[in-house]
């Protein structure tokens, strides 16, 4: 696992956007680049920078297919807190991606489990995900895979913990009861199947989760820790998120990444 430590949120986002653009640009044109994407505040700066790079002609999404990580169950696309709405207003409306190349789980599907099975099958039909970008919750959840979700889980319906509903209530008039109780989410196994995984972790409130994911053992208590078993996982983080790492771990990753750059 690589841990790329950047001084602040802005630099973390620029690093992640450049990495993603470089991967897209290096990809053979004979098949689309398949990109997994998250919602949340963590990726906002990455989306803004990728859109800027797109406008500047530094990267194109014309041959990119996307799959989003998750969606609230029971929220229609038009709801301003749906992840569909989030993705279009914060990213897709600002880049040159063909409309049909975007895949987002349908929170209003009549049969949600069938929708999840369809999604997994479509990812496979596209040749699998080349790069899965993600964020994590303060409890280390990846997509909506809360603590104690199986580390081999596939796309399915998930119950949200009270903690997550409280954290996400900032988007629902600060009322946890207004946050949907369930969501559709890719599984930890789905993320682990991606050829590369890039997780953004920023801010003091994620410091405990970052330390547990990097220094703790692989455990379903911190579902993000599964990345330790991935052959090509990167955590891009900012300084505040490093607050709970031991000094040795912190220095190790600064050191090794300095070597990477030489
Ligand atoms: C939600 C999403 C996660 C996301 C997390 C963190 O729970 N389901 O995919 O990583 O929020 O969000 P933020 O980046 O706003 O801290």
Coordinates of N, CA, C and O and ligand atoms in Angstrom, one line a residue, residues 39-43 69-70 83 135-137 141 143-144 164 168 170 206, ligand 1:
X39 N -18.9 9.8 -3.9 CA -19.5 11.1 -3.6 C -18.8 11.6 -2.3 O -17.8 11.1 -1.9
X40 N -19.4 12.6 -1.6 CA -18.9 13.1 -0.4 C -18.1 14.4 -0.6 O -17.8 14.8 -1.7
X41 N -17.7 15.0 0.5 CA -16.9 16.3 0.4 C -15.5 16.0 0.0 O -14.9 16.8 -0.6
X42 N -14.9 14.9 0.4 CA -13.5 14.6 0.1 C -13.2 14.7 -1.4 O -12.2 15.3 -1.7
X43 N -14.0 14.1 -2.3 CA -13.6 14.2 -3.7 C -13.9 15.5 -4.4 O -13.5 15.7 -5.6
X69 N -20.0 4.5 -6.6 CA -19.9 3.5 -5.5 C -21.3 3.2 -4.8 O -21.5 2.1 -4.5
X70 N -22.1 4.2 -4.7 CA -23.3 4.0 -3.9 C -24.4 5.0 -4.2 O -24.2 6.0 -4.9
X83 N -27.2 10.8 -4.8 CA -25.8 10.8 -5.3 C -25.8 11.0 -6.8 O -24.8 11.5 -7.4
X135 N -13.7 7.5 -0.9 CA -13.4 8.3 0.3 C -13.7 7.3 1.4 O -14.1 6.2 1.2
X136 N -13.6 7.7 2.7 CA -14.1 6.9 3.8 C -14.8 7.7 4.8 O -14.7 8.9 4.9
X137 N -15.7 7.0 5.6 CA -16.4 7.7 6.6 C -15.5 7.8 7.9 O -14.4 7.2 7.9
X141 N -15.7 3.5 7.0 CA -16.5 2.8 6.0 C -16.1 3.2 4.6 O -15.8 4.4 4.3
X143 N -17.4 3.2 0.6 CA -18.7 3.2 0.0 C -19.7 3.2 1.2 O -19.5 3.9 2.2
X144 N -20.7 2.3 1.2 CA -21.6 2.2 2.4 C -21.4 0.9 3.2 O -22.3 0.4 3.7
X164 N -23.4 7.0 11.0 CA -23.3 7.5 9.7 C -24.5 8.4 9.4 O -24.4 9.5 8.7
X168 N -24.1 12.2 8.2 CA -24.7 12.7 7.0 C -25.9 13.6 7.1 O -26.4 14.1 6.1
X170 N -26.0 16.4 8.1 CA -25.7 17.8 7.7 C -26.3 18.2 6.4 O -26.5 19.3 6.1
X206 N -10.8 12.2 10.3 CA -10.5 10.9 9.7 C -9.2 10.3 10.2 O -8.8 9.2 9.8
Ligands
LIG1 C1 -20.7 8.7 2.7 C2 -20.4 7.9 1.4 C3 -19.0 7.5 1.4 C4 -18.1 8.6 1.7 C5 -18.4 9.2 3.0 C6 -17.4 10.3 3.5 O1 -21.0 7.9 3.8 N1 -21.3 6.8 1.3 O2 -18.7 6.9 0.1 O3 -16.7 8.2 1.6 O4 -19.7 9.6 3.0 O5 -17.9 11.5 3.1 P1 -17.0 12.8 3.2 O6 -16.0 12.8 2.1 O7 -18.0 13.9 3.0 O8 -16.4 12.8 4.5

